[in-house]
């Protein structure tokens, strides 16, 4: 049994209601044979320590109200598009967290830095080996999302470059990500592929879905998801016979927009409600125009055997056979309309549903954790 310190700003509450949190959560569960200390970050002014499971102990230090106020000002200014940059900007004010990380690192056999964002607070951890668990190629993501914010883009570049350099191993979730990181930062000494995954579901007969007119999109409030949700407005207007349903905080970006009765914004819903929508809806749509890595919502859709209509960006990380056999690629509004109409063909519908479920088996979290 090793003593492993995991440091993250990604799972402070153990609610896995967004993609990145699910990866962090399953990473920890995979290490059940080891003694895990989870040092989590929050902007709250109160901290705590508690036992999560028999082998996971969580420590979450408090942050001063003054620093939290500085954070709020930053996200209205330079860091408004990329909250992760706040850690680099405020690192001198967050020295308490850094000292706690250094103290715990001295007692650990291994440190796992989960996601690039927290890394400015955990430089100089001594001789303990560090593993960087990446979620995306963050520099590539920043260039897509904030092309005019050169200061933040350069900051992301330097943060990501340093954590990769300081780590003995970098894990990655898509082959495109590791290629991009090596293009930007040079050959990475050791890297391991740990894909994103899903909880496997029971096979659903495609025939039972054909009665539904619901087409769902699921996404957190991450900017690429918000932009994707907005694309459903014109699509819903020209396809009144279908119900387009936006689930998750991605729908927050639709506030103030004028959209039709057949576009519903549900926000965050319970796991039971989400299961119902994935189990009974006609199709899953994912019109992303920016992003990196693989999208956990796509893994989830595959596991439910629900036909997928997605942009090429939404399909990043999947191989050619998986895309050709279980997804319809559609970029424009007109292409999405034609893709939805093609689902009236029962042979096409069954093929997408059955192949999606079959391909999802390689992304079962239980398999990934064992590997």
mmCIF file of C-alpha atoms in Angstrom:
data_model
loop_
_atom_site.group_PDB
_atom_site.id
_atom_site.type_symbol
_atom_site.label_atom_id
_atom_site.label_comp_id
_atom_site.label_asym_id
_atom_site.label_seq_id
_atom_site.Cartn_x
_atom_site.Cartn_y
_atom_site.Cartn_z
ATOM 1 C CA UNK A 1 0.000 0.000 0.000
ATOM 2 C CA UNK A 2 1.342 3.399 -1.020
ATOM 3 C CA UNK A 3 0.543 6.785 0.462
ATOM 4 C CA UNK A 4 -0.789 8.865 -2.418
ATOM 5 C CA UNK A 5 -1.629 12.562 -2.300
ATOM 6 C CA UNK A 6 -4.151 13.739 -4.911
ATOM 7 C CA UNK A 7 -4.458 17.507 -5.341
ATOM 8 C CA UNK A 8 -7.388 18.957 -7.255
ATOM 9 C CA UNK A 9 -9.804 21.878 -7.501
ATOM 10 C CA UNK A 10 -12.213 19.614 -9.310
ATOM 11 C CA UNK A 11 -14.153 17.567 -6.760
ATOM 12 C CA UNK A 12 -14.609 19.585 -3.597
ATOM 13 C CA UNK A 13 -18.081 18.177 -2.855
ATOM 14 C CA UNK A 14 -17.907 14.663 -4.395
ATOM 15 C CA UNK A 15 -20.923 15.475 -6.561
ATOM 16 C CA UNK A 16 -20.052 14.078 -10.013
ATOM 17 C CA UNK A 17 -22.479 16.331 -11.898
ATOM 18 C CA UNK A 18 -20.028 17.362 -14.610
ATOM 19 C CA UNK A 19 -17.545 15.570 -16.839
ATOM 20 C CA UNK A 20 -14.264 16.578 -15.231
ATOM 21 C CA UNK A 21 -15.482 15.680 -11.764
ATOM 22 C CA UNK A 22 -16.413 12.203 -12.967
ATOM 23 C CA UNK A 23 -12.853 11.583 -14.199
ATOM 24 C CA UNK A 24 -11.345 12.759 -10.897
ATOM 25 C CA UNK A 25 -13.804 10.675 -8.878
ATOM 26 C CA UNK A 26 -13.140 7.461 -10.782
ATOM 27 C CA UNK A 27 -9.391 8.027 -10.644
ATOM 28 C CA UNK A 28 -9.613 7.974 -6.854
ATOM 29 C CA UNK A 29 -11.859 4.917 -6.758
ATOM 30 C CA UNK A 30 -9.337 3.075 -8.944
ATOM 31 C CA UNK A 31 -6.717 3.456 -6.196
ATOM 32 C CA UNK A 32 -8.687 1.528 -3.578
ATOM 33 C CA UNK A 33 -5.671 -0.556 -2.548
ATOM 34 C CA UNK A 34 -3.774 2.553 -1.474
ATOM 35 C CA UNK A 35 -3.978 5.171 1.261
ATOM 36 C CA UNK A 36 -5.330 8.339 -0.381
ATOM 37 C CA UNK A 37 -5.198 11.863 0.977
ATOM 38 C CA UNK A 38 -7.311 14.142 -1.193
ATOM 39 C CA UNK A 39 -6.341 17.816 -0.898
ATOM 40 C CA UNK A 40 -9.172 19.739 -2.528
ATOM 41 C CA UNK A 41 -9.514 23.437 -3.233
ATOM 42 C CA UNK A 42 -12.511 25.683 -2.738
ATOM 43 C CA UNK A 43 -12.986 29.450 -2.586
ATOM 44 C CA UNK A 44 -15.093 29.038 0.569
ATOM 45 C CA UNK A 45 -14.045 30.786 3.787
ATOM 46 C CA UNK A 46 -14.441 27.599 5.825
ATOM 47 C CA UNK A 47 -12.453 24.390 5.557
ATOM 48 C CA UNK A 48 -12.827 20.829 6.795
ATOM 49 C CA UNK A 49 -11.231 17.429 7.105
ATOM 50 C CA UNK A 50 -13.234 14.220 6.830
ATOM 51 C CA UNK A 51 -13.053 10.558 5.915
ATOM 52 C CA UNK A 52 -14.773 9.811 2.593
ATOM 53 C CA UNK A 53 -14.204 6.045 2.341
ATOM 54 C CA UNK A 54 -12.029 3.519 4.165
ATOM 55 C CA UNK A 55 -9.016 4.629 2.124
ATOM 56 C CA UNK A 56 -9.822 8.259 1.144
ATOM 57 C CA UNK A 57 -9.351 11.158 3.564
ATOM 58 C CA UNK A 58 -10.265 14.639 2.319
ATOM 59 C CA UNK A 59 -8.681 17.899 3.457
ATOM 60 C CA UNK A 60 -10.126 21.170 2.200
ATOM 61 C CA UNK A 61 -8.398 24.315 3.562
ATOM 62 C CA UNK A 62 -10.276 27.583 4.031
ATOM 63 C CA UNK A 63 -9.544 30.666 1.938
ATOM 64 C CA UNK A 64 -9.648 34.171 3.388
ATOM 65 C CA UNK A 65 -12.647 36.352 2.427
ATOM 66 C CA UNK A 66 -10.211 38.970 1.080
ATOM 67 C CA UNK A 67 -8.716 36.495 -1.398
ATOM 68 C CA UNK A 68 -12.168 35.280 -2.391
ATOM 69 C CA UNK A 69 -13.164 38.875 -3.165
ATOM 70 C CA UNK A 70 -10.049 39.250 -5.324
ATOM 71 C CA UNK A 71 -11.076 36.083 -7.148
ATOM 72 C CA UNK A 72 -14.544 37.492 -7.834
ATOM 73 C CA UNK A 73 -13.037 40.644 -9.303
ATOM 74 C CA UNK A 74 -10.711 38.605 -11.509
ATOM 75 C CA UNK A 75 -13.496 36.559 -13.055
ATOM 76 C CA UNK A 76 -15.174 39.810 -14.071
ATOM 77 C CA UNK A 77 -11.949 40.965 -15.688
ATOM 78 C CA UNK A 78 -8.916 39.268 -17.179
ATOM 79 C CA UNK A 79 -9.903 35.773 -16.049
ATOM 80 C CA UNK A 80 -13.557 36.000 -17.052
ATOM 81 C CA UNK A 81 -13.114 33.418 -19.811
ATOM 82 C CA UNK A 82 -10.763 31.070 -17.978
ATOM 83 C CA UNK A 83 -11.243 30.692 -14.237
ATOM 84 C CA UNK A 84 -8.188 28.408 -14.088
ATOM 85 C CA UNK A 85 -5.919 31.407 -14.600
ATOM 86 C CA UNK A 86 -6.986 32.740 -11.183
ATOM 87 C CA UNK A 87 -4.697 30.256 -9.423
ATOM 88 C CA UNK A 88 -1.661 31.601 -11.227
ATOM 89 C CA UNK A 89 -2.662 35.219 -10.584
ATOM 90 C CA UNK A 90 -3.492 34.696 -6.904
ATOM 91 C CA UNK A 91 -0.817 32.108 -6.016
ATOM 92 C CA UNK A 92 0.947 34.480 -3.600
ATOM 93 C CA UNK A 93 -2.315 34.984 -1.694
ATOM 94 C CA UNK A 94 -3.021 31.237 -1.548
ATOM 95 C CA UNK A 95 0.202 30.323 0.230
ATOM 96 C CA UNK A 96 -1.750 28.529 2.965
ATOM 97 C CA UNK A 97 -2.913 25.912 0.486
ATOM 98 C CA UNK A 98 0.596 25.627 -0.931
ATOM 99 C CA UNK A 99 2.109 25.060 2.520
ATOM 100 C CA UNK A 100 -0.483 22.359 3.249
ATOM 101 C CA UNK A 101 0.400 20.635 -0.040
ATOM 102 C CA UNK A 102 4.104 20.756 0.791
ATOM 103 C CA UNK A 103 3.478 19.363 4.284
ATOM 104 C CA UNK A 104 1.389 16.462 2.973
ATOM 105 C CA UNK A 105 3.811 15.753 0.124
ATOM 106 C CA UNK A 106 6.586 15.038 2.642
ATOM 107 C CA UNK A 107 4.441 12.190 4.022
ATOM 108 C CA UNK A 108 3.541 10.774 0.593
ATOM 109 C CA UNK A 109 5.068 8.238 -1.792
ATOM 110 C CA UNK A 110 3.432 9.838 -4.838
ATOM 111 C CA UNK A 111 1.564 13.045 -5.719
ATOM 112 C CA UNK A 112 -1.098 13.184 -8.423
ATOM 113 C CA UNK A 113 -1.882 16.693 -9.674
ATOM 114 C CA UNK A 114 -5.362 16.462 -11.147
ATOM 115 C CA UNK A 115 -5.953 19.010 -13.928
ATOM 116 C CA UNK A 116 -3.609 21.833 -14.840
ATOM 117 C CA UNK A 117 -5.516 24.549 -12.980
ATOM 118 C CA UNK A 118 -4.290 23.740 -9.459
ATOM 119 C CA UNK A 119 -0.634 23.307 -10.431
ATOM 120 C CA UNK A 120 0.523 26.920 -9.748
ATOM 121 C CA UNK A 121 -0.181 26.262 -6.063
ATOM 122 C CA UNK A 122 1.858 23.069 -5.828
ATOM 123 C CA UNK A 123 5.263 23.803 -7.291
ATOM 124 C CA UNK A 124 8.315 22.768 -5.268
ATOM 125 C CA UNK A 125 6.939 19.696 -3.499
ATOM 126 C CA UNK A 126 10.386 18.302 -2.791
ATOM 127 C CA UNK A 127 11.652 14.953 -4.017
ATOM 128 C CA UNK A 128 8.294 13.162 -4.148
ATOM 129 C CA UNK A 129 7.435 11.985 -7.702
ATOM 130 C CA UNK A 130 4.545 13.818 -9.368
ATOM 131 C CA UNK A 131 2.031 12.462 -11.878
ATOM 132 C CA UNK A 132 0.004 14.957 -13.912
ATOM 133 C CA UNK A 133 -3.504 13.763 -14.731
ATOM 134 C CA UNK A 134 -4.516 15.933 -17.685
ATOM 135 C CA UNK A 135 -8.121 16.375 -18.790
ATOM 136 C CA UNK A 136 -7.398 18.150 -22.088
ATOM 137 C CA UNK A 137 -4.619 19.866 -23.945
ATOM 138 C CA UNK A 138 -5.440 23.111 -22.158
ATOM 139 C CA UNK A 139 -3.358 25.417 -24.375
ATOM 140 C CA UNK A 140 -5.186 24.135 -27.444
ATOM 141 C CA UNK A 141 -8.499 24.683 -25.652
ATOM 142 C CA UNK A 142 -7.565 28.233 -24.617
ATOM 143 C CA UNK A 143 -6.631 29.199 -28.173
ATOM 144 C CA UNK A 144 -10.013 27.999 -29.417
ATOM 145 C CA UNK A 145 -12.080 29.647 -26.715
ATOM 146 C CA UNK A 146 -10.356 32.981 -26.133
ATOM 147 C CA UNK A 147 -8.495 33.867 -29.356
ATOM 148 C CA UNK A 148 -8.382 37.558 -28.420
ATOM 149 C CA UNK A 149 -7.212 37.134 -24.818
ATOM 150 C CA UNK A 150 -3.489 36.732 -25.516
ATOM 151 C CA UNK A 151 -2.489 37.300 -21.890
ATOM 152 C CA UNK A 152 -4.590 34.390 -20.606
ATOM 153 C CA UNK A 153 -3.589 32.138 -23.530
ATOM 154 C CA UNK A 154 0.105 32.693 -22.745
ATOM 155 C CA UNK A 155 -0.561 32.103 -19.059
ATOM 156 C CA UNK A 156 -2.246 28.767 -19.788
ATOM 157 C CA UNK A 157 0.683 27.810 -22.013
ATOM 158 C CA UNK A 158 3.219 28.455 -19.252
ATOM 159 C CA UNK A 159 1.161 26.704 -16.558
ATOM 160 C CA UNK A 160 0.634 23.572 -18.657
ATOM 161 C CA UNK A 161 4.248 23.504 -19.849
ATOM 162 C CA UNK A 162 5.575 23.625 -16.294
ATOM 163 C CA UNK A 163 3.375 20.897 -14.787
ATOM 164 C CA UNK A 164 4.262 18.546 -17.674
ATOM 165 C CA UNK A 165 7.969 19.334 -17.196
ATOM 166 C CA UNK A 166 7.773 18.810 -13.412
ATOM 167 C CA UNK A 167 5.978 15.436 -13.679
ATOM 168 C CA UNK A 168 7.517 11.993 -14.138
ATOM 169 C CA UNK A 169 4.360 10.827 -15.933
ATOM 170 C CA UNK A 170 1.548 12.594 -17.788
ATOM 171 C CA UNK A 171 -1.753 10.801 -18.288
ATOM 172 C CA UNK A 172 -4.057 11.817 -21.136
ATOM 173 C CA UNK A 173 -7.611 11.019 -22.217
ATOM 174 C CA UNK A 174 -7.337 11.194 -26.008
ATOM 175 C CA UNK A 175 -4.590 10.514 -28.529
ATOM 176 C CA UNK A 176 -5.134 13.922 -30.086
ATOM 177 C CA UNK A 177 -4.361 15.562 -26.724
ATOM 178 C CA UNK A 178 -0.971 13.902 -26.292
ATOM 179 C CA UNK A 179 -0.030 14.744 -29.890
ATOM 180 C CA UNK A 180 -0.968 18.384 -29.338
ATOM 181 C CA UNK A 181 0.892 18.593 -26.023
ATOM 182 C CA UNK A 182 4.051 17.174 -27.580
ATOM 183 C CA UNK A 183 3.705 19.585 -30.510
ATOM 184 C CA UNK A 184 3.665 22.489 -28.061
ATOM 185 C CA UNK A 185 6.060 21.289 -25.353
ATOM 186 C CA UNK A 186 8.309 18.703 -26.962
ATOM 187 C CA UNK A 187 8.563 14.963 -26.364
ATOM 188 C CA UNK A 188 6.984 13.915 -23.056
ATOM 189 C CA UNK A 189 9.166 11.485 -21.151
ATOM 190 C CA UNK A 190 6.424 9.070 -20.050
ATOM 191 C CA UNK A 191 2.741 9.216 -20.843
ATOM 192 C CA UNK A 192 -0.164 6.848 -20.294
ATOM 193 C CA UNK A 193 -3.578 6.736 -21.929
ATOM 194 C CA UNK A 194 -6.421 6.772 -19.405
ATOM 195 C CA UNK A 195 -9.629 7.332 -21.375
ATOM 196 C CA UNK A 196 -12.769 8.941 -20.074
ATOM 197 C CA UNK A 197 -15.488 6.439 -19.330
ATOM 198 C CA UNK A 198 -19.074 5.741 -18.393
ATOM 199 C CA UNK A 199 -21.185 3.529 -16.167
ATOM 200 C CA UNK A 200 -22.571 0.749 -18.333
ATOM 201 C CA UNK A 201 -26.333 0.492 -18.756
ATOM 202 C CA UNK A 202 -28.662 -2.336 -19.680
ATOM 203 C CA UNK A 203 -29.294 -2.727 -23.401
ATOM 204 C CA UNK A 204 -32.396 -0.823 -24.533
ATOM 205 C CA UNK A 205 -34.423 -2.041 -27.512
ATOM 206 C CA UNK A 206 -34.191 0.760 -30.118
ATOM 207 C CA UNK A 207 -37.852 0.217 -31.034
ATOM 208 C CA UNK A 208 -38.944 1.592 -27.661
ATOM 209 C CA UNK A 209 -37.344 4.973 -28.432
ATOM 210 C CA UNK A 210 -39.009 5.535 -31.803
ATOM 211 C CA UNK A 211 -42.206 6.750 -30.155
ATOM 212 C CA UNK A 212 -40.321 9.672 -28.605
ATOM 213 C CA UNK A 213 -39.810 13.075 -30.257
ATOM 214 C CA UNK A 214 -37.300 14.224 -27.629
ATOM 215 C CA UNK A 215 -33.759 15.137 -28.681
ATOM 216 C CA UNK A 216 -31.470 15.862 -25.733
ATOM 217 C CA UNK A 217 -28.298 17.857 -25.227
ATOM 218 C CA UNK A 218 -26.411 17.581 -21.937
ATOM 219 C CA UNK A 219 -23.673 19.955 -20.855
ATOM 220 C CA UNK A 220 -22.127 21.841 -17.944
ATOM 221 C CA UNK A 221 -21.696 25.620 -17.927
ATOM 222 C CA UNK A 222 -18.299 25.242 -19.642
ATOM 223 C CA UNK A 223 -18.206 27.869 -22.466
ATOM 224 C CA UNK A 224 -18.079 25.337 -25.377
ATOM 225 C CA UNK A 225 -21.250 23.696 -24.019
ATOM 226 C CA UNK A 226 -23.046 27.033 -23.722
ATOM 227 C CA UNK A 227 -22.220 27.876 -27.351
ATOM 228 C CA UNK A 228 -23.394 24.428 -28.446
ATOM 229 C CA UNK A 229 -26.722 24.873 -26.651
ATOM 230 C CA UNK A 230 -27.315 28.167 -28.486
ATOM 231 C CA UNK A 231 -27.132 26.324 -31.827
ATOM 232 C CA UNK A 232 -30.301 24.454 -30.907
ATOM 233 C CA UNK A 233 -32.403 27.636 -31.091
ATOM 234 C CA UNK A 234 -32.490 27.905 -34.919
ATOM 235 C CA UNK A 235 -32.705 24.124 -35.231
ATOM 236 C CA UNK A 236 -35.768 23.951 -32.982
ATOM 237 C CA UNK A 237 -37.459 26.721 -34.959
ATOM 238 C CA UNK A 238 -37.255 24.788 -38.242
ATOM 239 C CA UNK A 239 -38.172 21.413 -36.680
ATOM 240 C CA UNK A 240 -41.306 22.099 -34.592
ATOM 241 C CA UNK A 241 -42.266 18.407 -34.636
ATOM 242 C CA UNK A 242 -39.395 17.594 -32.225
ATOM 243 C CA UNK A 243 -38.712 18.604 -28.638
ATOM 244 C CA UNK A 244 -35.165 19.844 -28.042
ATOM 245 C CA UNK A 245 -34.197 19.510 -24.386
ATOM 246 C CA UNK A 246 -31.136 21.174 -22.834
ATOM 247 C CA UNK A 247 -30.002 19.545 -19.590
ATOM 248 C CA UNK A 248 -27.364 21.012 -17.270
ATOM 249 C CA UNK A 249 -25.924 24.490 -16.759
ATOM 250 C CA UNK A 250 -25.210 24.872 -20.480
ATOM 251 C CA UNK A 251 -28.788 26.115 -20.660
ATOM 252 C CA UNK A 252 -27.886 29.137 -18.533
ATOM 253 C CA UNK A 253 -26.440 30.708 -21.665
ATOM 254 C CA UNK A 254 -29.890 30.711 -23.261
ATOM 255 C CA UNK A 255 -31.268 33.166 -20.707
ATOM 256 C CA UNK A 256 -32.626 36.213 -22.498
ATOM 257 C CA UNK A 257 -32.787 34.473 -25.867
ATOM 258 C CA UNK A 258 -36.081 34.174 -27.687
ATOM 259 C CA UNK A 259 -36.723 30.538 -28.456
ATOM 260 C CA UNK A 260 -39.687 28.411 -29.405
ATOM 261 C CA UNK A 261 -41.971 26.263 -27.271
ATOM 262 C CA UNK A 262 -40.260 23.086 -28.466
ATOM 263 C CA UNK A 263 -36.918 24.093 -26.894
ATOM 264 C CA UNK A 264 -36.910 23.327 -23.171
ATOM 265 C CA UNK A 265 -34.151 24.343 -20.767
ATOM 266 C CA UNK A 266 -34.155 22.109 -17.700
ATOM 267 C CA UNK A 267 -30.918 23.075 -15.938
ATOM 268 C CA UNK A 268 -29.483 20.566 -13.482
ATOM 269 C CA UNK A 269 -31.726 17.591 -12.822
ATOM 270 C CA UNK A 270 -31.524 14.529 -10.586
ATOM 271 C CA UNK A 271 -29.653 11.387 -11.608
ATOM 272 C CA UNK A 272 -32.977 9.557 -11.862
ATOM 273 C CA UNK A 273 -34.402 12.180 -14.223
ATOM 274 C CA UNK A 274 -31.224 12.157 -16.327
ATOM 275 C CA UNK A 275 -31.406 8.362 -16.553
ATOM 276 C CA UNK A 276 -35.014 8.638 -17.754
ATOM 277 C CA UNK A 277 -34.150 11.126 -20.522
ATOM 278 C CA UNK A 278 -31.190 9.050 -21.725
ATOM 279 C CA UNK A 279 -33.306 5.873 -21.634
ATOM 280 C CA UNK A 280 -36.375 7.148 -23.463
ATOM 281 C CA UNK A 281 -35.363 10.002 -25.797
ATOM 282 C CA UNK A 282 -35.146 9.607 -29.562
ATOM 283 C CA UNK A 283 -31.608 10.968 -30.002
ATOM 284 C CA UNK A 284 -28.663 12.736 -28.397
ATOM 285 C CA UNK A 285 -27.222 15.822 -30.110
ATOM 286 C CA UNK A 286 -23.815 17.382 -29.476
ATOM 287 C CA UNK A 287 -23.138 20.424 -31.731
ATOM 288 C CA UNK A 288 -19.816 21.445 -30.148
ATOM 289 C CA UNK A 289 -17.620 23.846 -32.100
ATOM 290 C CA UNK A 290 -14.721 24.016 -29.618
ATOM 291 C CA UNK A 291 -13.129 21.582 -27.237
ATOM 292 C CA UNK A 292 -10.374 19.091 -26.626
ATOM 293 C CA UNK A 293 -10.091 15.618 -25.161
ATOM 294 C CA UNK A 294 -13.104 13.325 -25.176
ATOM 295 C CA UNK A 295 -16.522 14.331 -23.881
ATOM 296 C CA UNK A 296 -17.917 12.233 -21.044
ATOM 297 C CA UNK A 297 -21.472 12.983 -22.166
ATOM 298 C CA UNK A 298 -20.649 11.171 -25.413
ATOM 299 C CA UNK A 299 -19.485 8.111 -23.462
ATOM 300 C CA UNK A 300 -22.723 8.196 -21.487
ATOM 301 C CA UNK A 301 -24.809 8.456 -24.651
ATOM 302 C CA UNK A 302 -23.041 5.432 -26.155
ATOM 303 C CA UNK A 303 -23.719 3.355 -23.041
ATOM 304 C CA UNK A 304 -27.452 4.046 -23.337
ATOM 305 C CA UNK A 305 -27.502 3.040 -27.003
ATOM 306 C CA UNK A 306 -29.108 6.337 -27.974
ATOM 307 C CA UNK A 307 -28.366 7.459 -31.554
ATOM 308 C CA UNK A 308 -25.853 10.328 -31.597
ATOM 309 C CA UNK A 309 -25.757 13.349 -33.887
ATOM 310 C CA UNK A 310 -22.559 15.294 -33.307
ATOM 311 C CA UNK A 311 -20.129 17.753 -34.804
ATOM 312 C CA UNK A 312 -16.627 16.541 -35.624
ATOM 313 C CA UNK A 313 -15.373 18.419 -32.535
ATOM 314 C CA UNK A 314 -17.900 16.554 -30.406
ATOM 315 C CA UNK A 315 -16.524 13.278 -31.762
ATOM 316 C CA UNK A 316 -12.888 14.064 -30.899
ATOM 317 C CA UNK A 317 -11.106 11.125 -29.307
ATOM 318 C CA UNK A 318 -13.158 8.391 -30.976
ATOM 319 C CA UNK A 319 -11.661 6.250 -33.697
ATOM 320 C CA UNK A 320 -12.937 6.084 -37.263
ATOM 321 C CA UNK A 321 -14.945 2.875 -36.789
ATOM 322 C CA UNK A 322 -16.660 4.181 -33.655
ATOM 323 C CA UNK A 323 -17.674 7.384 -35.444
ATOM 324 C CA UNK A 324 -18.805 5.711 -38.677
ATOM 325 C CA UNK A 325 -20.777 2.976 -36.950
ATOM 326 C CA UNK A 326 -22.452 4.808 -34.058
ATOM 327 C CA UNK A 327 -22.659 8.542 -34.887
ATOM 328 C CA UNK A 328 -23.877 10.925 -37.576
ATOM 329 C CA UNK A 329 -21.506 13.839 -38.118
ATOM 330 C CA UNK A 330 -23.356 17.107 -38.759
ATOM 331 C CA UNK A 331 -21.776 20.566 -38.636
ATOM 332 C CA UNK A 332 -24.358 23.062 -39.932
ATOM 333 C CA UNK A 333 -27.979 23.583 -38.938
ATOM 334 C CA UNK A 334 -29.069 22.112 -42.276
ATOM 335 C CA UNK A 335 -26.861 19.038 -41.776
ATOM 336 C CA UNK A 336 -28.274 18.524 -38.274
ATOM 337 C CA UNK A 337 -31.809 18.775 -39.673
ATOM 338 C CA UNK A 338 -31.070 16.130 -42.319
ATOM 339 C CA UNK A 339 -29.408 13.885 -39.739
ATOM 340 C CA UNK A 340 -32.473 14.006 -37.483
ATOM 341 C CA UNK A 341 -34.760 13.274 -40.439
ATOM 342 C CA UNK A 342 -32.611 10.255 -41.362
ATOM 343 C CA UNK A 343 -33.524 8.655 -38.032
ATOM 344 C CA UNK A 344 -36.944 7.859 -39.487
ATOM 345 C CA UNK A 345 -35.152 5.045 -41.327
ATOM 346 C CA UNK A 346 -35.472 2.157 -38.863
ATOM 347 C CA UNK A 347 -32.400 0.346 -40.203
ATOM 348 C CA UNK A 348 -30.205 3.414 -39.732
ATOM 349 C CA UNK A 349 -31.691 3.996 -36.289
ATOM 350 C CA UNK A 350 -31.099 0.413 -35.104
ATOM 351 C CA UNK A 351 -27.553 0.379 -36.465
ATOM 352 C CA UNK A 352 -26.588 3.563 -34.605
ATOM 353 C CA UNK A 353 -28.211 2.414 -31.367
ATOM 354 C CA UNK A 354 -26.805 -1.126 -31.295
ATOM 355 C CA UNK A 355 -23.314 -0.134 -32.442
ATOM 356 C CA UNK A 356 -23.148 2.682 -29.907
ATOM 357 C CA UNK A 357 -23.969 0.316 -27.068
ATOM 358 C CA UNK A 358 -21.428 -2.215 -28.335
ATOM 359 C CA UNK A 359 -18.618 0.362 -28.608
ATOM 360 C CA UNK A 360 -19.363 1.729 -25.144
ATOM 361 C CA UNK A 361 -18.152 -1.475 -23.478
ATOM 362 C CA UNK A 362 -14.505 -0.498 -23.926
ATOM 363 C CA UNK A 363 -15.235 2.731 -22.007
ATOM 364 C CA UNK A 364 -16.779 1.045 -18.964
ATOM 365 C CA UNK A 365 -15.383 2.808 -15.867
ATOM 366 C CA UNK A 366 -14.953 -0.592 -14.168
ATOM 367 C CA UNK A 367 -12.679 -1.741 -17.004
ATOM 368 C CA UNK A 368 -10.742 1.531 -17.047
ATOM 369 C CA UNK A 369 -10.239 1.488 -13.267
ATOM 370 C CA UNK A 370 -8.986 -2.107 -13.400
ATOM 371 C CA UNK A 371 -6.579 -1.280 -16.240
#
